Amino acid sequence: MLTHLYIKNFALIEELDIDFHTGFSVITGETGAGKSIILGAIGLLLGNRAELRYIMQGKEKCIVEGHFNLQGLHLHDFFQQNDIEFEETDCIIRRELNVNGKSRAFVNDTPVSLNAMRELGIKLIDIHSQHQNLLLANEDFQLRAIDTIAQDSTQLSDYQNTYSSYIEVKKELEQAKKELEDIRRSEELLRFQFQELSAAQLDNCSQEELEQESKTMSHEEDIKRELYATEEELTNEGTGALSQLRSAGNHLQTIASLLPQANEWISRIESCRIELDDLTRDFSSTAENISYDPRRLEEINAQLNTLYSLQQKYHVQSVEELISIRDDIEQQLTVIDTGDEHLRKTEENVNALYQSCLKKADLLSKERQSATKAMTSDILSQLQLLGMPKAKFEIAFDSKPLTIDGADKATFLFSANSGQAPQPVSLIASGGEIARFMLALKALISGIVRQPTIIFDEIDTGVGGSVAEKMAQIMLTMGQTGRQVICITHLPQIAALGQHHYRVEKTESEGSTLSRMQYLSADERVTEIALMLSGHHVTQAAIDNAKELLSANKTK
């Protein structure tokens, strides 16, 4: 539950530092005093969107910080999964917004994403604002309410997993059909291209080697002439390099006994002579092995022409790219050849998953319909307590095509008066009736999900008198079962029944307007409720009436 709230520089709130309590609390104040600002600040802690207009004019940033007691909520896994230190009795959630538009979120001083903040916030606080009454017209909301009360999360999750698989495989089937249809339009061309590329024998083909072999064979005479000439330059007796090296070595040999360095030079010269001798043999061998083979040259050039032509045709630069294109075409042809069988197996899988969805949707529907018996009875009991003894409520189920939430279309049917057939609740209920109906539904749901904190924002719209008191009694009962219930109200009958009372008011100081919130003492409560009863001018009668309301409610 929410134990403490700190707000700084948020809208009209310069600074607020206030404690909250278990049980049933009420927040009162004149219209426009800033009650909605408090809810907006709490909404930031739940991961709601942050807007620059929230920052108080002239300030650099705003801060909203809430302290929560998490005892009994079993949230250890969430903190462990998000690598956040777990503080069971004092979990601190903080949101900061700077004028540069940057928003930061923290849980126990650990930075977290807004998604993580929302995931935690939804487990801590449920804010029911007046516009949420419009949800009664929403079929999805009605079905979610039934699922919550039915506690069918395991059955629903099982169905949704199967349904998601069904949709995924169905998409795969449609995609495979489209791809096969597209490929088959080009089948004739693909088969021609594959045959053309396969005939080129691209594997183990080196274009560079072929080009070099063609160049060498085409210039056979030039190469042989220059190789033999080079050999002659090295081996010519007397003037060749080899002969000159031998002569140089002999000269050094005559002084070897006189100059020790000469032996090293002789050795180095001999190494050069041996290396040149090897070169001459290589020149000779290479020249002898080069031969002009017109048939081989024709084959090489034909193969190169084929490669050049294919590269130009397919807009590539290498044999490797041609191989890649050939393999891709082969894969497409495989899809064509095996496509019908693949489609058949995929269709069988789709049909099997669809049948599984139908069975699981039927089980889910039975759980829902079974739960609605007790649900309608409980809501009718609450509606009777709320001043509608003749109310009728039932839930009509119709079938619909499979969706992520099953095959059920649920409609809440309601009638507030005898002799009136139940109709969709959103079509015939008045504002006050819808408010009471939503309170009855929220009371039932909150008792099941054990939401630690529930905030009602003017749920009393359209009601008054004894009905308002009965609504307050239900909220008081909700608060007496270990939960924290906070109600923003304009009705003294509800305010008087609160176990804790807060007032929000707007003040003007030095040309600026500020909103503040305070916890009321017993005497201050009397004055506040008297103001709610009589308006701006508090009369003694209003004070006496306020005391009477507070005194009477202490016995309840």
GROMACS .gro file of N, CA, C and O in nm, residues 78-168:
model
  364
   78PHE      N    1   0.967  -1.024  -0.921
   78PHE     CA    2   0.980  -0.904  -1.004
   78PHE      C    3   1.112  -0.833  -0.975
   78PHE      O    4   1.184  -0.792  -1.067
   79PHE      N    5   1.145  -0.817  -0.848
   79PHE     CA    6   1.267  -0.744  -0.811
   79PHE      C    7   1.391  -0.823  -0.853
   79PHE      O    8   1.490  -0.765  -0.897
   80GLN      N    9   1.384  -0.954  -0.841
   80GLN     CA   10   1.498  -1.037  -0.879
   80GLN      C   11   1.518  -1.033  -1.031
   80GLN      O   12   1.632  -1.019  -1.078
   81GLN      N   13   1.411  -1.042  -1.107
   81GLN     CA   14   1.421  -1.041  -1.253
   81GLN      C   15   1.473  -0.907  -1.305
   81GLN      O   16   1.540  -0.902  -1.408
   82ASN      N   17   1.443  -0.799  -1.235
   82ASN     CA   18   1.486  -0.666  -1.278
   82ASN      C   19   1.611  -0.618  -1.206
   82ASN      O   20   1.650  -0.501  -1.222
   83ASP      N   21   1.671  -0.708  -1.127
   83ASP     CA   22   1.796  -0.677  -1.057
   83ASP      C   23   1.782  -0.551  -0.971
   83ASP      O   24   1.863  -0.460  -0.976
   84ILE      N   25   1.675  -0.549  -0.891
   84ILE     CA   26   1.647  -0.437  -0.801
   84ILE      C   27   1.649  -0.489  -0.657
   84ILE      O   28   1.594  -0.597  -0.628
   85GLU      N   29   1.709  -0.413  -0.569
   85GLU     CA   30   1.710  -0.452  -0.428
   85GLU      C   31   1.568  -0.453  -0.374
   85GLU      O   32   1.490  -0.360  -0.396
   86PHE      N   33   1.533  -0.559  -0.304
   86PHE     CA   34   1.396  -0.575  -0.254
   86PHE      C   35   1.384  -0.519  -0.113
   86PHE      O   36   1.454  -0.562  -0.022
   87GLU      N   37   1.296  -0.420  -0.096
   87GLU     CA   38   1.267  -0.361   0.035
   87GLU      C   39   1.118  -0.381   0.061
   87GLU      O   40   1.034  -0.309   0.008
   88GLU      N   41   1.084  -0.478   0.142
   88GLU     CA   42   0.945  -0.517   0.156
   88GLU      C   43   0.861  -0.412   0.227
   88GLU      O   44   0.747  -0.384   0.188
   89THR      N   45   0.914  -0.349   0.330
   89THR     CA   46   0.833  -0.256   0.408
   89THR      C   47   0.844  -0.111   0.363
   89THR      O   48   0.764  -0.027   0.402
   90ASP      N   49   0.945  -0.082   0.279
   90ASP     CA   50   0.961   0.056   0.232
   90ASP      C   51   1.021   0.057   0.093
   90ASP      O   52   1.140   0.083   0.074
   91CYS      N   53   0.939   0.026  -0.006
   91CYS     CA   54   0.982   0.031  -0.146
   91CYS      C   55   0.960   0.174  -0.196
   91CYS      O   56   0.850   0.230  -0.183
   92ILE      N   57   1.064   0.233  -0.253
   92ILE     CA   58   1.057   0.372  -0.298
   92ILE      C   59   1.055   0.377  -0.450
   92ILE      O   60   1.148   0.331  -0.517
   93ILE      N   61   0.948   0.434  -0.504
   93ILE     CA   62   0.935   0.454  -0.649
   93ILE      C   63   0.943   0.604  -0.675
   93ILE      O   64   0.871   0.682  -0.614
   94ARG      N   65   1.033   0.644  -0.766
   94ARG     CA   66   1.055   0.787  -0.791
   94ARG      C   67   1.055   0.815  -0.941
   94ARG      O   68   1.104   0.735  -1.020
   95ARG      N   69   1.000   0.929  -0.974
   95ARG     CA   70   0.998   0.974  -1.114
   95ARG      C   71   1.046   1.118  -1.117
   95ARG      O   72   1.001   1.201  -1.037
   96GLU      N   73   1.136   1.148  -1.208
   96GLU     CA   74   1.188   1.282  -1.223
   96GLU      C   75   1.169   1.328  -1.369
   96GLU      O   76   1.188   1.250  -1.462
   97LEU      N   77   1.132   1.455  -1.385
   97LEU     CA   78   1.112   1.512  -1.518
   97LEU      C   79   1.184   1.645  -1.526
   97LEU      O   80   1.159   1.734  -1.444
   98ASN      N   81   1.276   1.659  -1.623
   98ASN     CA   82   1.353   1.782  -1.641
   98ASN      C   83   1.293   1.867  -1.752
   98ASN      O   84   1.221   1.817  -1.841
   99VAL      N   85   1.327   1.995  -1.751
   99VAL     CA   86   1.273   2.087  -1.851
   99VAL      C   87   1.324   2.053  -1.992
   99VAL      O   88   1.266   2.096  -2.092
  100ASN      N   89   1.433   1.975  -2.000
  100ASN     CA   90   1.483   1.934  -2.132
  100ASN      C   91   1.403   1.818  -2.189
  100ASN      O   92   1.435   1.766  -2.298
  101GLY      N   93   1.300   1.776  -2.114
  101GLY     CA   94   1.214   1.668  -2.162
  101GLY      C   95   1.257   1.530  -2.119
  101GLY      O   96   1.188   1.432  -2.148
  102LYS      N   97   1.370   1.520  -2.050
  102LYS     CA   98   1.419   1.389  -2.009
  102LYS      C   99   1.346   1.343  -1.883
  102LYS      O  100   1.336   1.415  -1.785
  103SER      N  101   1.295   1.220  -1.889
  103SER     CA  102   1.225   1.162  -1.775
  103SER      C  103   1.304   1.041  -1.725
  103SER      O  104   1.353   0.960  -1.805
  104ARG      N  105   1.316   1.032  -1.593
  104ARG     CA  106   1.389   0.919  -1.535
  104ARG      C  107   1.302   0.850  -1.431
  104ARG      O  108   1.225   0.916  -1.358
  105ALA      N  109   1.315   0.718  -1.424
  105ALA     CA  110   1.234   0.639  -1.331
  105ALA      C  111   1.328   0.555  -1.244
  105ALA      O  112   1.428   0.501  -1.293
  106PHE      N  113   1.295   0.543  -1.116
  106PHE     CA  114   1.377   0.468  -1.022
  106PHE      C  115   1.288   0.382  -0.931
  106PHE      O  116   1.179   0.424  -0.893
  107VAL      N  117   1.338   0.266  -0.896
  107VAL     CA  118   1.277   0.184  -0.792
  107VAL      C  119   1.388   0.149  -0.694
  107VAL      O  120   1.488   0.086  -0.732
  108ASN      N  121   1.374   0.193  -0.573
  108ASN     CA  122   1.478   0.175  -0.471
  108ASN      C  123   1.614   0.225  -0.522
  108ASN      O  124   1.716   0.157  -0.509
  109ASP      N  125   1.610   0.344  -0.582
  109ASP     CA  126   1.728   0.413  -0.635
  109ASP      C  127   1.795   0.341  -0.751
  109ASP      O  128   1.906   0.379  -0.792
  110THR      N  129   1.730   0.239  -0.805
  110THR     CA  130   1.782   0.171  -0.924
  110THR      C  131   1.708   0.222  -1.047
  110THR      O  132   1.585   0.216  -1.050
  111PRO      N  133   1.779   0.273  -1.148
  111PRO     CA  134   1.710   0.318  -1.270
  111PRO      C  135   1.636   0.203  -1.336
  111PRO      O  136   1.689   0.091  -1.347
  112VAL      N  137   1.512   0.227  -1.377
  112VAL     CA  138   1.432   0.124  -1.442
  112VAL      C  139   1.364   0.184  -1.565
  112VAL      O  140   1.351   0.305  -1.579
  113SER      N  141   1.320   0.097  -1.654
  113SER     CA  142   1.245   0.141  -1.771
  113SER      C  143   1.101   0.172  -1.731
  113SER      O  144   1.053   0.126  -1.626
  114LEU      N  145   1.032   0.248  -1.815
  114LEU     CA  146   0.892   0.279  -1.787
  114LEU      C  147   0.808   0.152  -1.792
  114LEU      O  148   0.710   0.139  -1.718
  115ASN      N  149   0.846   0.058  -1.878
  115ASN     CA  150   0.771  -0.069  -1.883
  115ASN      C  151   0.780  -0.142  -1.750
  115ASN      O  152   0.681  -0.198  -1.701
  116ALA      N  153   0.900  -0.145  -1.691
  116ALA     CA  154   0.917  -0.209  -1.561
  116ALA      C  155   0.838  -0.135  -1.454
  116ALA      O  156   0.777  -0.196  -1.365
  117MET      N  157   0.840   0.000  -1.460
  117MET     CA  158   0.764   0.079  -1.364
  117MET      C  159   0.614   0.051  -1.377
  117MET      O  160   0.543   0.037  -1.276
  118ARG      N  161   0.565   0.041  -1.501
  118ARG     CA  162   0.423   0.010  -1.522
  118ARG      C  163   0.390  -0.129  -1.469
  118ARG      O  164   0.285  -0.150  -1.409
  119GLU      N  165   0.480  -0.224  -1.494
  119GLU     CA  166   0.456  -0.361  -1.449
  119GLU      C  167   0.443  -0.367  -1.297
  119GLU      O  168   0.359  -0.440  -1.243
  120LEU      N  169   0.527  -0.289  -1.227
  120LEU     CA  170   0.518  -0.285  -1.082
  120LEU      C  171   0.397  -0.205  -1.037
  120LEU      O  172   0.323  -0.246  -0.947
  121GLY      N  173   0.375  -0.090  -1.100
  121GLY     CA  174   0.266  -0.002  -1.058
  121GLY      C  175   0.130  -0.066  -1.066
  121GLY      O  176   0.045  -0.046  -0.979
  122ILE      N  177   0.107  -0.147  -1.171
  122ILE     CA  178  -0.025  -0.209  -1.188
  122ILE      C  179  -0.054  -0.309  -1.078
  122ILE      O  180  -0.170  -0.343  -1.051
  123LYS      N  181   0.052  -0.356  -1.011
  123LYS     CA  182   0.033  -0.449  -0.901
  123LYS      C  183   0.007  -0.376  -0.770
  123LYS      O  184  -0.032  -0.437  -0.670
  124LEU      N  185   0.028  -0.245  -0.767
  124LEU     CA  186   0.020  -0.169  -0.643
  124LEU      C  187  -0.104  -0.082  -0.632
  124LEU      O  188  -0.164  -0.072  -0.525
  125ILE      N  189  -0.141  -0.016  -0.741
  125ILE     CA  190  -0.249   0.083  -0.734
  125ILE      C  191  -0.344   0.067  -0.853
  125ILE      O  192  -0.300   0.048  -0.967
  126ASP      N  193  -0.472   0.076  -0.823
  126ASP     CA  194  -0.575   0.083  -0.926
  126ASP      C  195  -0.647   0.216  -0.910
  126ASP      O  196  -0.710   0.241  -0.808
  127ILE      N  197  -0.634   0.303  -1.010
  127ILE     CA  198  -0.703   0.432  -1.006
  127ILE      C  199  -0.829   0.423  -1.091
  127ILE      O  200  -0.822   0.401  -1.212
  128HIS      N  201  -0.943   0.438  -1.026
  128HIS     CA  202  -1.070   0.436  -1.099
  128HIS      C  203  -1.120   0.580  -1.111
  128HIS      O  204  -1.171   0.638  -1.015
  129SER      N  205  -1.102   0.635  -1.231
  129SER     CA  206  -1.149   0.772  -1.253
  129SER      C  207  -1.289   0.770  -1.315
  129SER      O  208  -1.336   0.665  -1.361
  130GLN      N  209  -1.351   0.885  -1.319
  130GLN     CA  210  -1.489   0.893  -1.364
  130GLN      C  211  -1.505   0.842  -1.507
  130GLN      O  212  -1.604   0.776  -1.539
  131HIS      N  213  -1.405   0.870  -1.593
  131HIS     CA  214  -1.420   0.830  -1.733
  131HIS      C  215  -1.417   0.679  -1.749
  131HIS      O  216  -1.460   0.626  -1.852
  132GLN      N  217  -1.365   0.607  -1.649
  132GLN     CA  218  -1.360   0.462  -1.660
  132GLN      C  219  -1.499   0.400  -1.660
  132GLN      O  220  -1.515   0.285  -1.701
  133ASN      N  221  -1.600   0.473  -1.616
  133ASN     CA  222  -1.736   0.422  -1.623
  133ASN      C  223  -1.775   0.393  -1.767
  133ASN      O  224  -1.861   0.309  -1.794
  134LEU      N  225  -1.711   0.465  -1.861
  134LEU     CA  226  -1.740   0.444  -2.002
  134LEU      C  227  -1.695   0.305  -2.048
  134LEU      O  228  -1.739   0.257  -2.152
  135LEU      N  229  -1.607   0.243  -1.970
  135LEU     CA  230  -1.558   0.110  -2.007
  135LEU      C  231  -1.669   0.006  -2.008
  135LEU      O  232  -1.655  -0.100  -2.069
  136LEU      N  233  -1.780   0.036  -1.939
  136LEU     CA  234  -1.890  -0.060  -1.937
  136LEU      C  235  -1.945  -0.085  -2.077
  136LEU      O  236  -2.011  -0.186  -2.101
  137ALA      N  237  -1.920   0.006  -2.169
  137ALA     CA  238  -1.965  -0.013  -2.307
  137ALA      C  239  -1.864  -0.094  -2.388
  137ALA      O  240  -1.890  -0.128  -2.503
  138ASN      N  241  -1.752  -0.127  -2.327
  138ASN     CA  242  -1.644  -0.196  -2.397
  138ASN      C  243  -1.653  -0.346  -2.372
  138ASN      O  244  -1.644  -0.393  -2.258
  139GLU      N  245  -1.673  -0.423  -2.479
  139GLU     CA  246  -1.686  -0.568  -2.466
  139GLU      C  247  -1.560  -0.631  -2.408
  139GLU      O  248  -1.567  -0.727  -2.330
  140ASP      N  249  -1.443  -0.578  -2.448
  140ASP     CA  250  -1.317  -0.634  -2.396
  140ASP      C  251  -1.309  -0.615  -2.245
  140ASP      O  252  -1.262  -0.704  -2.173
  141PHE      N  253  -1.352  -0.498  -2.195
  141PHE     CA  254  -1.349  -0.474  -2.052
  141PHE      C  255  -1.440  -0.572  -1.979
  141PHE      O  256  -1.405  -0.627  -1.875
  142GLN      N  257  -1.558  -0.594  -2.033
  142GLN     CA  258  -1.652  -0.685  -1.970
  142GLN      C  259  -1.595  -0.826  -1.963
  142GLN      O  260  -1.606  -0.894  -1.860
  143LEU      N  261  -1.531  -0.869  -2.072
  143LEU     CA  262  -1.473  -1.004  -2.074
  143LEU      C  263  -1.356  -1.014  -1.978
  143LEU      O  264  -1.338  -1.116  -1.909
  144ARG      N  265  -1.273  -0.909  -1.971
  144ARG     CA  266  -1.160  -0.910  -1.876
  144ARG      C  267  -1.210  -0.917  -1.732
  144ARG      O  268  -1.151  -0.982  -1.647
  145ALA      N  269  -1.319  -0.845  -1.704
  145ALA     CA  270  -1.376  -0.849  -1.570
  145ALA      C  271  -1.422  -0.991  -1.535
  145ALA      O  272  -1.399  -1.039  -1.424
  146ILE      N  273  -1.486  -1.057  -1.630
  146ILE     CA  274  -1.531  -1.195  -1.608
  146ILE      C  275  -1.412  -1.286  -1.584
  146ILE      O  276  -1.413  -1.370  -1.493
  147ASP      N  277  -1.305  -1.270  -1.664
  147ASP     CA  278  -1.186  -1.354  -1.648
  147ASP      C  279  -1.122  -1.332  -1.511
  147ASP      O  280  -1.074  -1.427  -1.447
  148THR      N  281  -1.120  -1.207  -1.466
  148THR     CA  282  -1.063  -1.178  -1.334
  148THR      C  283  -1.142  -1.248  -1.225
  148THR      O  284  -1.085  -1.310  -1.134
  149ILE      N  285  -1.273  -1.238  -1.234
  149ILE     CA  286  -1.358  -1.299  -1.131
  149ILE      C  287  -1.355  -1.451  -1.142
  149ILE      O  288  -1.359  -1.522  -1.040
  150ALA      N  289  -1.346  -1.503  -1.265
  150ALA     CA  290  -1.341  -1.648  -1.285
  150ALA      C  291  -1.207  -1.707  -1.243
  150ALA      O  292  -1.195  -1.828  -1.223
  151GLN      N  293  -1.105  -1.621  -1.231
  151GLN     CA  294  -0.970  -1.666  -1.196
  151GLN      C  295  -0.925  -1.779  -1.291
  151GLN      O  296  -0.876  -1.884  -1.249
  152ASP      N  297  -0.946  -1.753  -1.420
  152ASP     CA  298  -0.918  -1.853  -1.522
  152ASP      C  299  -0.786  -1.826  -1.593
  152ASP      O  300  -0.769  -1.860  -1.710
  153SER      N  301  -0.692  -1.759  -1.525
  153SER     CA  302  -0.568  -1.716  -1.591
  153SER      C  303  -0.491  -1.833  -1.653
  153SER      O  304  -0.433  -1.821  -1.760
  154THR      N  305  -0.492  -1.949  -1.585
  154THR     CA  306  -0.420  -2.065  -1.639
  154THR      C  307  -0.484  -2.113  -1.768
  154THR      O  308  -0.417  -2.137  -1.869
  155GLN      N  309  -0.617  -2.127  -1.765
  155GLN     CA  310  -0.690  -2.170  -1.884
  155GLN      C  311  -0.677  -2.067  -1.996
  155GLN      O  312  -0.656  -2.102  -2.113
  156LEU      N  313  -0.687  -1.939  -1.962
  156LEU     CA  314  -0.677  -1.833  -2.062
  156LEU      C  315  -0.537  -1.829  -2.123
  156LEU      O  316  -0.521  -1.816  -2.244
  157SER      N  317  -0.435  -1.841  -2.039
  157SER     CA  318  -0.297  -1.839  -2.089
  157SER      C  319  -0.270  -1.958  -2.180
  157SER      O  320  -0.203  -1.944  -2.283
  158ASP      N  321  -0.322  -2.074  -2.144
  158ASP     CA  322  -0.306  -2.194  -2.226
  158ASP      C  323  -0.370  -2.173  -2.363
  158ASP      O  324  -0.311  -2.204  -2.468
  159TYR      N  325  -0.491  -2.118  -2.362
  159TYR     CA  326  -0.558  -2.091  -2.489
  159TYR      C  327  -0.481  -1.988  -2.571
  159TYR      O  328  -0.459  -2.005  -2.692
  160GLN      N  329  -0.437  -1.880  -2.507
  160GLN     CA  330  -0.370  -1.772  -2.580
  160GLN      C  331  -0.237  -1.818  -2.640
  160GLN      O  332  -0.201  -1.775  -2.750
  161ASN      N  333  -0.166  -1.906  -2.570
  161ASN     CA  334  -0.041  -1.960  -2.625
  161ASN      C  335  -0.069  -2.040  -2.752
  161ASN      O  336   0.003  -2.028  -2.852
  162THR      N  337  -0.175  -2.124  -2.746
  162THR     CA  338  -0.211  -2.204  -2.863
  162THR      C  339  -0.260  -2.114  -2.976
  162THR      O  340  -0.226  -2.134  -3.093
  163TYR      N  341  -0.340  -2.013  -2.940
  163TYR     CA  342  -0.392  -1.922  -3.042
  163TYR      C  343  -0.278  -1.846  -3.109
  163TYR      O  344  -0.278  -1.827  -3.232
  164SER      N  345  -0.181  -1.801  -3.031
  164SER     CA  346  -0.066  -1.729  -3.088
  164SER      C  347   0.010  -1.818  -3.185
  164SER      O  348   0.054  -1.773  -3.291
  165SER      N  349   0.027  -1.946  -3.148
  165SER     CA  350   0.094  -2.041  -3.238
  165SER      C  351   0.013  -2.060  -3.365
  165SER      O  352   0.068  -2.066  -3.476
  166TYR      N  353  -0.119  -2.068  -3.349
  166TYR     CA  354  -0.208  -2.083  -3.465
  166TYR      C  355  -0.194  -1.964  -3.561
  166TYR      O  356  -0.179  -1.982  -3.682
  167ILE      N  357  -0.197  -1.843  -3.506
  167ILE     CA  358  -0.185  -1.724  -3.590
  167ILE      C  359  -0.048  -1.719  -3.658
  167ILE      O  360  -0.037  -1.684  -3.777
  168GLU      N  361   0.056  -1.756  -3.585
  168GLU     CA  362   0.191  -1.753  -3.641
  168GLU      C  363   0.206  -1.852  -3.757
  168GLU      O  364   0.257  -1.818  -3.864
   0.00000   0.00000   0.00000
